[in-house]
mmCIF file of C-alpha atoms in Angstrom:
data_model
loop_
_atom_site.group_PDB
_atom_site.id
_atom_site.type_symbol
_atom_site.label_atom_id
_atom_site.label_comp_id
_atom_site.label_asym_id
_atom_site.label_seq_id
_atom_site.Cartn_x
_atom_site.Cartn_y
_atom_site.Cartn_z
ATOM 1 C CA MET L 1 178.067 197.225 75.003
ATOM 2 C CA ASN L 2 175.962 197.429 78.156
ATOM 3 C CA GLY L 3 175.802 194.850 80.932
ATOM 4 C CA SER L 4 172.690 193.140 79.612
ATOM 5 C CA GLU L 5 174.207 192.757 76.136
ATOM 6 C CA GLU L 6 177.341 191.275 77.702
ATOM 7 C CA ALA L 7 175.186 188.807 79.642
ATOM 8 C CA VAL L 8 173.298 187.803 76.499
ATOM 9 C CA GLN L 9 176.610 187.312 74.718
ATOM 10 C CA ALA L 10 177.758 185.071 77.586
ATOM 11 C CA THR L 11 174.690 182.855 77.090
ATOM 12 C CA ASN L 12 175.600 182.717 73.394
ATOM 13 C CA GLU L 13 179.083 181.509 74.298
ATOM 14 C CA ASP L 14 177.541 178.813 76.505
ATOM 15 C CA ALA L 15 175.270 177.682 73.667
ATOM 16 C CA ASN L 16 178.227 177.487 71.293
ATOM 17 C CA GLU L 17 180.160 175.334 73.756
ATOM 18 C CA CYS L 18 177.163 173.027 74.177
ATOM 19 C CA LYS L 19 176.921 172.631 70.406
ATOM 20 C CA ARG L 20 180.642 171.889 70.173
ATOM 21 C CA CYS L 21 180.317 169.218 72.865
ATOM 22 C CA ALA L 22 177.370 167.558 71.099
ATOM 23 C CA VAL L 23 179.207 167.606 67.765
ATOM 24 C CA GLU L 24 182.287 165.982 69.307
ATOM 25 C CA LEU L 25 180.041 163.244 70.700
ATOM 26 C CA ARG L 26 178.668 162.748 67.146
ATOM 27 C CA TYR L 27 175.120 163.862 67.733
ATOM 28 C CA TRP L 28 175.507 165.622 64.398
ATOM 29 C CA SER L 29 178.327 166.586 62.056
ATOM 30 C CA ASP L 30 179.761 170.102 61.824
ATOM 31 C CA GLU L 31 183.331 170.422 60.634
ATOM 32 C CA PHE L 32 183.240 174.231 60.806
ATOM 33 C CA LEU L 33 182.234 174.861 64.416
ATOM 34 C CA GLN L 34 185.769 174.111 65.626
ATOM 35 C CA TYR L 35 187.019 177.307 63.958
ATOM 36 C CA PHE L 36 184.651 179.478 66.001
ATOM 37 C CA VAL L 37 184.279 177.696 69.336
ATOM 38 C CA ARG L 38 186.910 176.341 71.703
ATOM 39 C CA ARG L 39 186.765 172.812 73.084
ATOM 40 C CA CYS L 40 184.936 172.663 76.400
ATOM 41 C CA ASP L 41 184.039 170.345 79.251
ATOM 42 C CA ARG L 42 181.584 167.563 78.535
ATOM 43 C CA LYS L 43 177.958 168.528 79.118
ATOM 44 C CA ALA L 44 175.223 166.435 80.738
ATOM 45 C CA PRO L 45 173.503 163.931 78.402
ATOM 46 C CA GLU L 46 170.126 165.698 78.633
ATOM 47 C CA ILE L 47 171.785 168.965 77.555
ATOM 48 C CA ASN L 48 173.401 167.243 74.567
ATOM 49 C CA ARG L 49 170.094 165.617 73.615
ATOM 50 C CA GLY L 50 168.324 168.960 73.933
ATOM 51 C CA TYR L 51 170.793 170.720 71.669
ATOM 52 C CA TYR L 52 170.517 167.886 69.171
ATOM 53 C CA ALA L 53 166.724 168.337 69.033
ATOM 54 C CA ARG L 54 167.226 172.075 68.516
ATOM 55 C CA TYR L 55 169.750 171.531 65.722
ATOM 56 C CA LYS L 56 167.689 168.822 64.036
ATOM 57 C CA GLY L 57 164.480 170.835 64.238
ATOM 58 C CA ILE L 58 165.970 173.965 62.690
ATOM 59 C CA SER L 59 167.961 172.089 60.028
ATOM 60 C CA THR L 60 164.843 170.135 59.019
ATOM 61 C CA LEU L 61 163.002 173.400 58.387
ATOM 62 C CA VAL L 62 165.965 174.850 56.473
ATOM 63 C CA ASP L 63 165.992 171.745 54.266
ATOM 64 C CA GLN L 64 162.250 172.097 53.631
ATOM 65 C CA PHE L 65 162.723 175.743 52.659
ATOM 66 C CA ILE L 66 165.518 174.920 50.222
ATOM 67 C CA LYS L 67 163.492 172.090 48.681
ATOM 68 C CA ILE L 68 160.707 174.578 47.922
ATOM 69 C CA THR L 69 162.811 177.552 46.802
ATOM 70 C CA GLY L 70 166.043 176.051 45.432
ATOM 71 C CA LYS L 71 168.609 178.740 44.631
ATOM 72 C CA LYS L 72 165.991 181.505 44.604
ATOM 73 C CA GLY L 73 165.542 181.766 48.370
ATOM 74 C CA GLN L 74 167.294 183.950 50.906
ATOM 75 C CA ILE L 75 167.971 183.091 54.549
ATOM 76 C CA ILE L 76 168.268 185.724 57.279
ATOM 77 C CA ASN L 77 169.706 184.407 60.549
ATOM 78 C CA LEU L 78 168.867 186.846 63.352
ATOM 79 C CA GLY L 79 171.093 186.827 66.429
ATOM 80 C CA SER L 80 173.206 184.313 64.549
ATOM 81 C CA GLY L 81 176.206 184.208 66.858
ATOM 82 C CA PHE L 82 178.803 181.797 65.480
ATOM 83 C CA ASP L 83 176.241 179.684 63.636
ATOM 84 C CA THR L 84 177.751 177.694 60.752
ATOM 85 C CA THR L 85 174.653 176.905 58.673
ATOM 86 C CA PHE L 86 175.941 178.775 55.616
ATOM 87 C CA TRP L 87 179.142 176.692 55.485
ATOM 88 C CA ARG L 88 177.370 173.407 56.138
ATOM 89 C CA LEU L 89 175.044 174.112 53.221
ATOM 90 C CA LYS L 90 177.799 175.336 50.909
ATOM 91 C CA SER L 91 180.079 172.348 51.660
ATOM 92 C CA ASN L 92 177.218 170.109 50.496
ATOM 93 C CA ASN L 93 176.900 172.180 47.310
ATOM 94 C CA ILE L 94 173.599 173.682 48.481
ATOM 95 C CA LYS L 95 173.378 177.303 47.393
ATOM 96 C CA VAL L 96 170.854 179.976 48.238
ATOM 97 C CA LYS L 97 170.529 183.369 46.617
ATOM 98 C CA ARG L 98 171.577 185.231 49.724
ATOM 99 C CA PHE L 99 172.501 184.196 53.266
ATOM 100 C CA ILE L 100 172.637 186.884 55.950
ATOM 101 C CA ASP L 101 173.974 186.476 59.492
ATOM 102 C CA LEU L 102 172.999 189.374 61.781
ATOM 103 C CA ASP L 103 174.028 189.983 65.390
ATOM 104 C CA PHE L 104 175.509 192.590 67.724
ATOM 105 C CA LYS L 105 178.559 194.303 66.214
ATOM 106 C CA ILE L 106 180.867 192.874 68.874
ATOM 107 C CA VAL L 107 179.847 189.391 67.701
ATOM 108 C CA THR L 108 180.007 190.052 63.960
ATOM 109 C CA SER L 109 183.414 191.732 64.203
ATOM 110 C CA ARG L 110 184.825 188.607 65.880
ATOM 111 C CA LYS L 111 183.124 186.301 63.417
ATOM 112 C CA SER L 112 184.311 188.395 60.469
ATOM 113 C CA PHE L 113 187.906 188.267 61.720
ATOM 114 C CA ILE L 114 187.773 184.473 62.082
ATOM 115 C CA ILE L 115 186.260 184.005 58.619
ATOM 116 C CA TYR L 116 188.694 186.327 56.896
ATOM 117 C CA HIS L 117 191.713 184.576 58.413
ATOM 118 C CA ASN L 118 190.547 181.006 57.770
ATOM 119 C CA LYS L 119 191.071 179.650 54.268
ATOM 120 C CA MET L 120 188.501 176.855 54.571
ATOM 121 C CA LEU L 121 185.754 179.279 55.617
ATOM 122 C CA LYS L 122 186.796 181.912 53.102
ATOM 123 C CA ASP L 123 186.999 179.546 50.142
ATOM 124 C CA LEU L 124 183.334 178.571 50.492
ATOM 125 C CA ILE L 125 182.215 182.190 50.098
ATOM 126 C CA SER L 126 181.506 183.218 46.503
ATOM 127 C CA GLY L 127 182.906 186.316 44.822
ATOM 128 C CA ASN L 128 184.818 189.247 46.185
ATOM 129 C CA ILE L 129 184.843 189.547 49.975
ATOM 130 C CA ARG L 130 184.447 193.078 51.333
ATOM 131 C CA VAL L 131 185.152 193.668 55.016
ATOM 132 C CA THR L 132 184.531 196.588 57.366
ATOM 133 C CA SER L 133 185.068 196.777 61.127
ATOM 134 C CA SER L 134 181.963 194.713 61.920
ATOM 135 C CA ASP L 135 180.539 193.582 58.565
ATOM 136 C CA LEU L 136 181.454 191.244 55.744
ATOM 137 C CA HIS L 137 179.844 191.175 52.301
ATOM 138 C CA SER L 138 180.170 188.886 49.288
ATOM 139 C CA ASP L 139 178.015 187.624 46.418
ATOM 140 C CA ASP L 140 176.148 185.034 48.488
ATOM 141 C CA TYR L 141 177.066 185.611 52.158
ATOM 142 C CA HIS L 142 176.629 188.697 54.326
ATOM 143 C CA LEU L 143 177.555 189.217 57.972
ATOM 144 C CA VAL L 144 176.198 192.426 59.492
ATOM 145 C CA GLY L 145 176.206 194.011 62.929
ATOM 146 C CA ALA L 146 172.949 195.466 64.231
ATOM 147 C CA ASP L 147 170.801 195.596 67.356
ATOM 148 C CA LEU L 148 167.472 193.839 66.734
ATOM 149 C CA GLY L 149 165.857 196.232 69.176
ATOM 150 C CA LYS L 150 166.597 199.113 66.785
ATOM 151 C CA LEU L 151 164.522 198.636 63.641
ATOM 152 C CA ASP L 152 166.170 201.445 61.668
ATOM 153 C CA GLU L 153 169.550 199.786 62.205
ATOM 154 C CA VAL L 154 168.202 196.465 60.945
ATOM 155 C CA LYS L 155 166.634 198.103 57.875
ATOM 156 C CA THR L 156 169.899 199.845 56.980
ATOM 157 C CA LYS L 157 171.972 196.701 57.362
ATOM 158 C CA LEU L 158 169.598 194.568 55.274
ATOM 159 C CA GLN L 159 169.624 197.196 52.527
ATOM 160 C CA GLU L 160 173.426 196.988 52.500
ATOM 161 C CA CYS L 161 173.000 193.261 51.757
ATOM 162 C CA ASP L 162 170.912 194.058 48.640
ATOM 163 C CA ILE L 163 167.936 192.292 50.193
ATOM 164 C CA GLU L 164 165.086 191.416 47.825
ATOM 165 C CA PHE L 165 161.617 191.732 49.312
ATOM 166 C CA ASN L 166 160.006 189.646 46.557
ATOM 167 C CA ALA L 167 162.360 186.672 47.005
ATOM 168 C CA PRO L 168 161.131 183.819 49.231
ATOM 169 C CA THR L 169 162.764 184.394 52.609
ATOM 170 C CA LEU L 170 163.415 182.258 55.672
ATOM 171 C CA PHE L 171 164.052 184.079 58.956
ATOM 172 C CA ILE L 172 165.678 182.130 61.790
ATOM 173 C CA ALA L 173 165.857 183.273 65.427
ATOM 174 C CA GLU L 174 167.123 180.969 68.187
ATOM 175 C CA CYS L 175 166.612 182.246 71.748
ATOM 176 C CA VAL L 176 166.848 185.815 70.493
ATOM 177 C CA LEU L 177 163.489 187.594 70.758
ATOM 178 C CA VAL L 178 163.222 186.734 74.468
ATOM 179 C CA TYR L 179 165.933 189.365 75.048
ATOM 180 C CA VAL L 180 164.201 192.012 72.895
ATOM 181 C CA ASP L 181 161.548 194.355 74.279
ATOM 182 C CA CYS L 182 158.069 193.206 73.189
ATOM 183 C CA ASP L 183 157.262 196.510 71.476
ATOM 184 C CA ALA L 184 160.547 196.381 69.559
ATOM 185 C CA SER L 185 160.094 192.749 68.484
ATOM 186 C CA HIS L 186 156.501 193.557 67.449
ATOM 187 C CA SER L 187 157.804 196.414 65.270
ATOM 188 C CA LEU L 188 160.445 194.127 63.776
ATOM 189 C CA LEU L 189 158.012 191.302 62.990
ATOM 190 C CA SER L 190 155.434 193.754 61.634
ATOM 191 C CA TRP L 191 157.972 195.321 59.293
ATOM 192 C CA PHE L 192 159.029 191.901 58.008
ATOM 193 C CA ALA L 193 155.375 190.976 57.428
ATOM 194 C CA GLN L 194 154.779 194.234 55.593
ATOM 195 C CA LYS L 195 157.853 194.088 53.335
ATOM 196 C CA PHE L 196 158.310 190.390 52.485
ATOM 197 C CA ASN L 197 155.680 188.781 50.251
ATOM 198 C CA HIS L 198 156.741 185.142 50.664
ATOM 199 C CA ALA L 199 158.279 184.594 54.088
ATOM 200 C CA CYS L 200 158.581 182.088 56.884
ATOM 201 C CA PHE L 201 159.854 183.086 60.347
ATOM 202 C CA VAL L 202 161.226 180.224 62.464
ATOM 203 C CA ASN L 203 161.560 181.060 66.154
ATOM 204 C CA TYR L 204 163.180 178.656 68.651
ATOM 205 C CA GLU L 205 162.456 179.891 72.149
ATOM 206 C CA GLN L 206 161.262 179.230 75.688
ATOM 207 C CA ILE L 207 157.659 178.496 76.674
ATOM 208 C CA ASN L 208 155.782 177.753 79.915
ATOM 209 C CA MET L 209 157.901 180.290 81.738
ATOM 210 C CA GLU L 210 155.315 180.853 84.454
ATOM 211 C CA ASP L 211 155.371 177.342 85.957
ATOM 212 C CA THR L 212 157.870 176.188 88.586
ATOM 213 C CA PHE L 213 160.488 174.903 86.128
ATOM 214 C CA GLY L 214 160.155 178.005 83.938
ATOM 215 C CA THR L 215 160.458 180.316 86.934
ATOM 216 C CA VAL L 216 163.761 178.663 87.877
ATOM 217 C CA MET L 217 165.005 179.067 84.279
ATOM 218 C CA MET L 218 164.153 182.783 84.360
ATOM 219 C CA LYS L 219 165.759 183.247 87.775
ATOM 220 C CA ASN L 220 169.006 181.664 86.551
ATOM 221 C CA LEU L 221 169.122 183.906 83.476
ATOM 222 C CA ARG L 222 168.320 187.051 85.442
ATOM 223 C CA GLU L 223 171.011 186.232 87.992
ATOM 224 C CA ARG L 224 173.451 186.245 85.073
ATOM 225 C CA GLY L 225 172.333 189.762 84.167
ATOM 226 C CA CYS L 226 170.031 188.893 81.256
ATOM 227 C CA LEU L 227 167.035 191.203 80.997
ATOM 228 C CA LEU L 228 164.281 188.974 79.637
ATOM 229 C CA ALA L 229 162.394 191.852 78.052
ATOM 230 C CA GLY L 230 160.525 189.581 75.641
ATOM 231 C CA VAL L 231 159.365 186.947 78.116
ATOM 232 C CA PRO L 232 155.628 187.863 77.960
ATOM 233 C CA ALA L 233 155.493 186.107 74.570
ATOM 234 C CA CYS L 234 156.976 182.962 76.148
ATOM 235 C CA LYS L 235 154.038 182.034 78.383
ATOM 236 C CA ASN L 236 152.899 179.120 76.222
ATOM 237 C CA LEU L 237 152.502 177.878 72.653
ATOM 238 C CA GLU L 238 149.478 180.116 72.152
ATOM 239 C CA THR L 239 151.368 183.316 73.010
ATOM 240 C CA GLN L 240 154.187 182.247 70.692
ATOM 241 C CA ARG L 241 151.706 181.710 67.850
ATOM 242 C CA ASN L 242 149.856 184.914 68.642
ATOM 243 C CA ARG L 243 152.943 187.133 68.450
ATOM 244 C CA PHE L 244 152.940 186.529 64.683
ATOM 245 C CA ILE L 245 149.217 187.094 64.205
ATOM 246 C CA ILE L 246 149.229 190.447 66.024
ATOM 247 C CA SER L 247 152.237 191.430 63.866
ATOM 248 C CA ASN L 248 150.220 190.825 60.667
ATOM 249 C CA TRP L 249 151.628 187.474 59.623
ATOM 250 C CA ASP L 250 148.980 185.433 57.801
ATOM 251 C CA VAL L 251 149.156 182.183 59.774
ATOM 252 C CA SER L 252 151.257 180.751 62.605
ATOM 253 C CA ASN L 253 151.942 177.423 64.257
ATOM 254 C CA ALA L 254 154.036 176.133 67.156
ATOM 255 C CA TRP L 255 155.321 172.806 68.476
ATOM 256 C CA ASP L 256 157.028 172.080 71.782
ATOM 257 C CA MET L 257 160.373 170.317 71.518
ATOM 258 C CA MET L 258 158.895 166.987 72.593
ATOM 259 C CA GLU L 259 156.752 167.105 69.446
ATOM 260 C CA VAL L 260 159.749 168.164 67.368
ATOM 261 C CA TYR L 261 161.898 165.366 68.778
ATOM 262 C CA THR L 262 159.279 162.666 68.183
ATOM 263 C CA SER L 263 158.911 163.875 64.575
ATOM 264 C CA ILE L 264 162.508 162.774 63.909
ATOM 265 C CA PRO L 265 162.613 159.398 62.101
ATOM 266 C CA LEU L 266 162.795 156.486 64.553
ATOM 267 C CA SER L 267 166.075 155.117 63.171
ATOM 268 C CA GLU L 268 167.773 158.480 63.706
ATOM 269 C CA ARG L 269 166.407 158.806 67.248
ATOM 270 C CA GLN L 270 167.668 155.299 68.032
ATOM 271 C CA ARG L 271 171.141 156.240 66.761
ATOM 272 C CA VAL L 272 171.226 159.325 68.966
ATOM 273 C CA GLU L 273 169.872 157.559 72.036
ATOM 274 C CA LYS L 274 172.730 155.033 71.869
ATOM 275 C CA LEU L 275 175.390 157.750 72.098
ATOM 276 C CA GLU L 276 175.038 158.351 75.845
ATOM 277 C CA PHE L 277 173.220 156.745 78.731
ATOM 278 C CA LEU L 278 170.451 159.079 79.865
ATOM 279 C CA ASP L 279 169.554 158.792 83.532
ATOM 280 C CA GLU L 280 167.475 161.972 83.846
ATOM 281 C CA HIS L 281 164.582 161.184 81.484
ATOM 282 C CA GLU L 282 162.223 163.380 83.486
ATOM 283 C CA LEU L 283 164.588 166.357 83.282
ATOM 284 C CA LEU L 284 164.887 165.956 79.508
ATOM 285 C CA ALA L 285 161.098 165.833 79.207
ATOM 286 C CA GLN L 286 160.839 169.042 81.246
ATOM 287 C CA LEU L 287 163.423 170.743 79.033
ATOM 288 C CA PHE L 288 161.535 169.684 75.908
ATOM 289 C CA GLN L 289 158.292 171.016 77.391
ATOM 290 C CA HIS L 290 159.877 174.420 78.044
ATOM 291 C CA TYR L 291 161.165 175.125 74.546
ATOM 292 C CA CYS L 292 159.358 175.306 71.247
ATOM 293 C CA ILE L 293 159.672 176.090 67.563
ATOM 294 C CA ALA L 294 157.069 178.600 66.426
ATOM 295 C CA ILE L 295 156.587 179.612 62.789
ATOM 296 C CA GLY L 296 154.910 182.607 61.194
ATOM 297 C CA TYR L 297 153.941 182.448 57.519
ATOM 298 C CA LYS L 298 153.462 185.222 54.967
ATOM 299 C CA GLY L 299 151.950 184.195 51.638
ATOM 300 C CA GLU L 300 151.106 180.679 50.463
ATOM 301 C CA LEU L 301 154.448 179.493 49.055
ATOM 302 C CA LEU L 302 156.098 178.379 52.312
ATOM 303 C CA ARG L 303 152.975 177.288 54.176
ATOM 304 C CA SER L 304 153.956 173.582 54.119
ATOM 305 C CA ILE L 305 157.110 174.156 56.209
ATOM 306 C CA GLY L 306 156.734 172.585 59.650
ATOM 307 C CA PHE L 307 156.436 169.316 61.564
ATOM 308 C CA VAL L 308 153.911 166.487 61.351
#
């Protein structure tokens, strides 16, 4: 692993700790995260609120996808880290045809080891579990190691998961493509658009990276050694939408996180806002204005997925 990959992995560890903190404060429920992520220091309220909006936004779209496709859909989580979506769905008796977590091999080997040695995680996986040094395969869950910047690697790993191009497919990427070279991410998105007939690509990522607040965000990440090779697509909502169109997706849309947060039912927002006193309302607003959820659509089936 090179220095940039190590730096990206460090940001992943930070994100996991932030999620663990928010879960412990009851922003949302996740009984499985504790097996992957150590307890950490309490984060600032605006950080917890921001991670809640991220979680709620993505989980809302996952729920919409499952409502449309039932057990026939497949979910591909790109740059998945220690994400626990598969187990949260399975523990609620929600099954999809195929769930694939994909990340760098150093991440998937750690995740595979944790899963294989934890009965609660293992018992929710259907069928025979087959493990290699960095991958794990079963009837309904696959964990594979690949570099998203290397399309041939991704193709090979998805084929090993018995991927079905005709099945409705939800792709999820959370702060992932910003670290991938624009040409490489274009090739990846174009290949997905070419191969999958009914697909929806959900991308949670930065926007407005050229204003003062965004420039500070980029400076902080670069000082940590992160090469933001994909940042040209993070200029604004329009560039996030356009990345799908130029990659031959049929339609795209994008919402900043303020729009996503205000789409959450009022009663749920009121519950969350009572959890911690928030002094830095302006900082939270700035954070929300510098992240978005963008969606690319292929085919008509999944076109209704999104926020109102």
